[in-house]
Amino acid sequence: MLGLRLTHAAIATAATLVSTVLAQTTLDPIVIKVKSGSKFFYKTNGTEFFIKGVAYQQDVGGNGTSGTNVNFVDPLTDSAGCSRDIPYLQQLQTNTVRVYAIDPTQDHTQCMQMLASAGIYVIADLSAPNASINRIDPAWTTDLYSRYTSVVDTMAPFTNTLGFFAGNEVSNNVSNVNAIPFVKAAVRDTKAYIASKNYRTIGVGYASDDDATIRAPLEDYLNCGPAEDAIDFFGYNIYSWCGESSFQESGYADRTEEFSNYSVPAFFAEYGCNVPEPRLFDETLALYSSNMTGVWSGGIVYEYFQETNGFGLISLSGNSVSRLPDFTALSSQIAKVTPTGVNMASYTPTNTVARACPATSAAWDAVASPLPVTPNEQLCSCMIQNLTCVAKSGISDTAIGSLFAGICNPLLNGPNICAGIATNSTTGVYGAYGMCSAVDQLSWAMNSYFFEQQAQNSANTDACDFGGNATTQTPSLPTSCNALASQAGQAGTGVVTSAPTGTGSSGGSGSGGGASATTSSAAGSAIVPSFDFGLLKLGVYVSVAALVGGGIVLM
């Protein structure tokens, strides 16, 4: 899963140009009072801000579906489309749009200015269909860090950027809650990056589904612990109010009670059940009523464009917009709402205490601490330069999956051979290099295996072959790498405290070129096991490797 490798110098230059242009059209930034409390406010006048939002992007897998379109279109780069659609968004009293996949290589100035002129803010997901934390095989890597920070660089200069989502429904049942620690690590590192770049404070949150089996511990997990690690806001994708329901029957009353003492803002990141059709949007009246505005900061209707899932407010034919019945219903209902809030100056939050971290159990196997390590491209580069046996450039996804399953098999090669690239969120054991790219991690595993074989038989000259997928090099550790290498340790199991000096896109560390936002990545489907060495899981990886890669060739 290679993310988007970008030239941050180019983005920084573009950001400078943007800041000059933005002087013409800016919106008062939305803030959270002194980093505590569960409400949004306009920074200057202190009025409470309620989100009246619409999801605004086609074919990216919102509404809990899995997006497969790696050739996604970023709507905020289409100035003609923004000019066409903003008047319709205004008819819905929209003050926020959610965009699921940003293309940081493109210019967003015109659309962001037009949105600002219309009083519309943006909540941007940091991931993309081909660059996200995968619930099946979760990881937080240098490639994803590059992707996320590139989106931050692109959107931070605009004052109408309200916040970022570090994940959308990554964990959706008990079987994959082990992915959430990687999301929380992404939140932590994105927040740290925003601070390191001296951007204004922009919140980083998470959008969750409404799965009853993990709902409560997930809410607690993302909110617990040090504030610098926790989410700044919670987005709830909720579709429980269908047709002629009620505050009680829909479960809204229960959810409101659950979040009544949550210490950060919460809002509906998606809502609008479409059974039956057309939608009535009675829940919109409830959401902005006194029953809910003390707890919830509004919501985002799914979605603007009509697609095969039938949630659209408008249909688009060429450049012609047609309002659908759902548009008319929402327009009528949103016109009736007048949420009453508080002023920031007089707001004294009582819910400033974070939740306690959930205990691990059969229903929640994600440990709260430590979190996965921070991606550090410099550390990965140092590691690669100091290896003797490395993966060849251009290695295929099939070979990566097959080789990992063979090299890291504890029954064949012992339990510690891949300890340096371990990523086990159920035990909290993370190798120093578990955040490197798939190819870099494979090089580490190959090198570990190579030296183990050399120790047993120094005459074994084929130990760094791996079916022609590896080669030897003369290791060289630059002086600038000494501190990092020392912290990581020879086995790669040490704790690296040095923070990244830039982003994950400052250069390759042995994995070759990256991918653009509109093409699938070269190693996008490579399997990098989380290496908990459970026999059942090992069997799965060996089976997958056999299916996709044929035999596992080590020597």
CSV table of N, CA and C in Angstrom, one decimal, residues 1 132-141 144 170-171 175-185 365-366 372 421-426 429-430 434-436 441 526-532 537 541:
chain,number,residue,atom,x,y,z
A,1,MET,N,0.8,-1.2,0.0
A,1,MET,CA,0.0,0.0,0.0
A,1,MET,C,0.9,1.2,0.0
A,132,SER,N,-4.7,4.2,2.3
A,132,SER,CA,-5.5,4.3,3.5
A,132,SER,C,-5.1,3.2,4.5
A,133,ILE,N,-5.5,3.3,5.7
A,133,ILE,CA,-5.2,2.3,6.7
A,133,ILE,C,-6.2,1.1,6.5
A,134,ASN,N,-5.7,0.0,6.1
A,134,ASN,CA,-6.5,-1.2,5.7
A,134,ASN,C,-6.9,-2.0,6.9
A,135,ARG,N,-8.3,-2.1,7.1
A,135,ARG,CA,-8.7,-2.8,8.3
A,135,ARG,C,-8.3,-4.3,8.3
A,136,ILE,N,-8.0,-4.9,7.2
A,136,ILE,CA,-7.7,-6.3,7.1
A,136,ILE,C,-6.2,-6.5,7.5
A,137,ASP,N,-5.4,-5.6,7.0
A,137,ASP,CA,-3.9,-5.7,7.4
A,137,ASP,C,-3.4,-4.3,7.7
A,138,PRO,N,-3.8,-3.8,8.8
A,138,PRO,CA,-3.5,-2.4,9.1
A,138,PRO,C,-2.0,-2.0,9.3
A,139,ALA,N,-1.7,-0.8,8.9
A,139,ALA,CA,-0.3,-0.3,9.0
A,139,ALA,C,-0.3,1.2,9.0
A,140,TRP,N,0.7,1.8,9.6
A,140,TRP,CA,0.9,3.2,9.5
A,140,TRP,C,2.3,3.4,9.1
A,141,THR,N,2.5,3.8,7.8
A,141,THR,CA,3.8,3.7,7.2
A,141,THR,C,4.3,5.0,6.7
A,144,LEU,N,2.0,6.3,3.9
A,144,LEU,CA,0.8,6.9,4.3
A,144,LEU,C,1.0,8.2,5.0
A,170,VAL,N,-12.7,2.6,9.6
A,170,VAL,CA,-11.6,1.6,9.5
A,170,VAL,C,-11.9,0.3,10.2
A,171,SER,N,-12.4,0.4,11.4
A,171,SER,CA,-12.8,-0.8,12.2
A,171,SER,C,-14.3,-0.7,12.2
A,175,SER,N,-13.9,-8.1,14.8
A,175,SER,CA,-12.8,-8.8,14.2
A,175,SER,C,-11.7,-7.9,13.8
A,176,ASN,N,-11.9,-6.6,13.6
A,176,ASN,CA,-10.8,-5.8,13.1
A,176,ASN,C,-10.6,-4.5,13.9
A,177,VAL,N,-10.9,-4.6,15.2
A,177,VAL,CA,-10.6,-3.4,16.1
A,177,VAL,C,-9.1,-3.2,16.3
A,178,ASN,N,-8.3,-4.2,15.9
A,178,ASN,CA,-6.8,-4.1,16.0
A,178,ASN,C,-6.3,-3.1,15.0
A,179,ALA,N,-7.2,-2.5,14.1
A,179,ALA,CA,-6.7,-1.5,13.2
A,179,ALA,C,-6.8,-0.1,13.8
A,180,ILE,N,-7.6,0.1,14.9
A,180,ILE,CA,-7.8,1.4,15.4
A,180,ILE,C,-6.5,2.0,16.0
A,181,PRO,N,-5.6,1.2,16.7
A,181,PRO,CA,-4.3,1.9,17.1
A,181,PRO,C,-3.5,2.5,16.0
A,182,PHE,N,-3.6,2.0,14.8
A,182,PHE,CA,-2.9,2.6,13.7
A,182,PHE,C,-3.6,4.0,13.3
A,183,VAL,N,-4.9,4.0,13.4
A,183,VAL,CA,-5.6,5.3,13.2
A,183,VAL,C,-5.2,6.3,14.2
A,184,LYS,N,-5.2,5.9,15.5
A,184,LYS,CA,-4.8,6.8,16.5
A,184,LYS,C,-3.4,7.3,16.4
A,185,ALA,N,-2.5,6.4,15.9
A,185,ALA,CA,-1.1,6.9,15.6
A,185,ALA,C,-1.1,7.9,14.5
A,365,ASP,N,-9.5,-6.1,21.4
A,365,ASP,CA,-8.2,-6.6,21.6
A,365,ASP,C,-7.1,-5.6,21.2
A,366,ALA,N,-7.4,-4.3,21.2
A,366,ALA,CA,-6.4,-3.3,20.9
A,366,ALA,C,-5.9,-2.7,22.2
A,372,PRO,N,1.4,2.4,17.6
A,372,PRO,CA,2.4,2.2,16.6
A,372,PRO,C,3.4,3.4,16.5
A,421,ILE,N,10.5,-5.6,12.5
A,421,ILE,CA,9.4,-5.0,11.7
A,421,ILE,C,8.0,-5.4,12.2
A,422,ALA,N,8.0,-5.9,13.5
A,422,ALA,CA,6.7,-6.3,14.1
A,422,ALA,C,5.8,-5.1,14.2
A,423,THR,N,4.5,-5.4,14.0
A,423,THR,CA,3.4,-4.4,14.3
A,423,THR,C,2.2,-5.2,14.8
A,424,ASN,N,2.3,-5.3,16.2
A,424,ASN,CA,1.2,-6.1,16.8
A,424,ASN,C,0.5,-5.2,17.8
A,425,SER,N,-0.7,-4.8,17.3
A,425,SER,CA,-1.5,-3.9,18.2
A,425,SER,C,-2.3,-4.6,19.3
A,426,THR,N,-2.3,-5.9,19.3
A,426,THR,CA,-3.0,-6.6,20.4
A,426,THR,C,-2.1,-6.8,21.6
A,429,VAL,N,3.5,-4.5,20.7
A,429,VAL,CA,4.9,-4.7,20.4
A,429,VAL,C,5.1,-4.2,18.9
A,430,TYR,N,6.0,-3.3,18.8
A,430,TYR,CA,6.2,-2.7,17.5
A,430,TYR,C,7.7,-2.6,17.3
A,434,GLY,N,8.8,-1.2,11.6
A,434,GLY,CA,7.5,-1.7,11.1
A,434,GLY,C,6.7,-0.6,10.4
A,435,MET,N,7.2,0.7,10.4
A,435,MET,CA,6.5,1.8,9.7
A,435,MET,C,7.1,2.0,8.4
A,436,CYS,N,8.2,1.3,8.0
A,436,CYS,CA,8.8,1.6,6.7
A,436,CYS,C,7.9,1.0,5.6
A,441,GLN,N,10.8,-3.0,4.5
A,441,GLN,CA,10.6,-4.0,5.5
A,441,GLN,C,11.0,-5.4,5.0
A,526,ALA,N,0.5,-5.3,-1.8
A,526,ALA,CA,1.5,-6.2,-1.1
A,526,ALA,C,1.0,-6.5,0.3
A,527,ILE,N,1.2,-7.7,0.7
A,527,ILE,CA,0.8,-8.1,2.1
A,527,ILE,C,2.0,-8.0,3.0
A,528,VAL,N,1.9,-7.2,4.0
A,528,VAL,CA,2.9,-7.1,5.0
A,528,VAL,C,2.3,-7.6,6.3
A,529,PRO,N,2.5,-8.8,6.7
A,529,PRO,CA,1.8,-9.3,7.9
A,529,PRO,C,2.2,-8.5,9.2
A,530,SER,N,1.3,-8.5,10.1
A,530,SER,CA,1.5,-7.8,11.4
A,530,SER,C,2.4,-8.6,12.3
A,531,PHE,N,2.7,-9.8,12.0
A,531,PHE,CA,3.7,-10.6,12.7
A,531,PHE,C,3.5,-10.8,14.2
A,532,ASP,N,2.3,-11.3,14.5
A,532,ASP,CA,2.0,-11.7,15.9
A,532,ASP,C,2.4,-13.1,16.1
A,537,LYS,N,-2.9,-17.3,12.2
A,537,LYS,CA,-2.7,-16.2,11.3
A,537,LYS,C,-1.5,-16.5,10.3
A,541,TYR,N,-1.4,-16.4,6.1
A,541,TYR,CA,-0.5,-15.8,5.2
A,541,TYR,C,0.3,-16.7,4.3
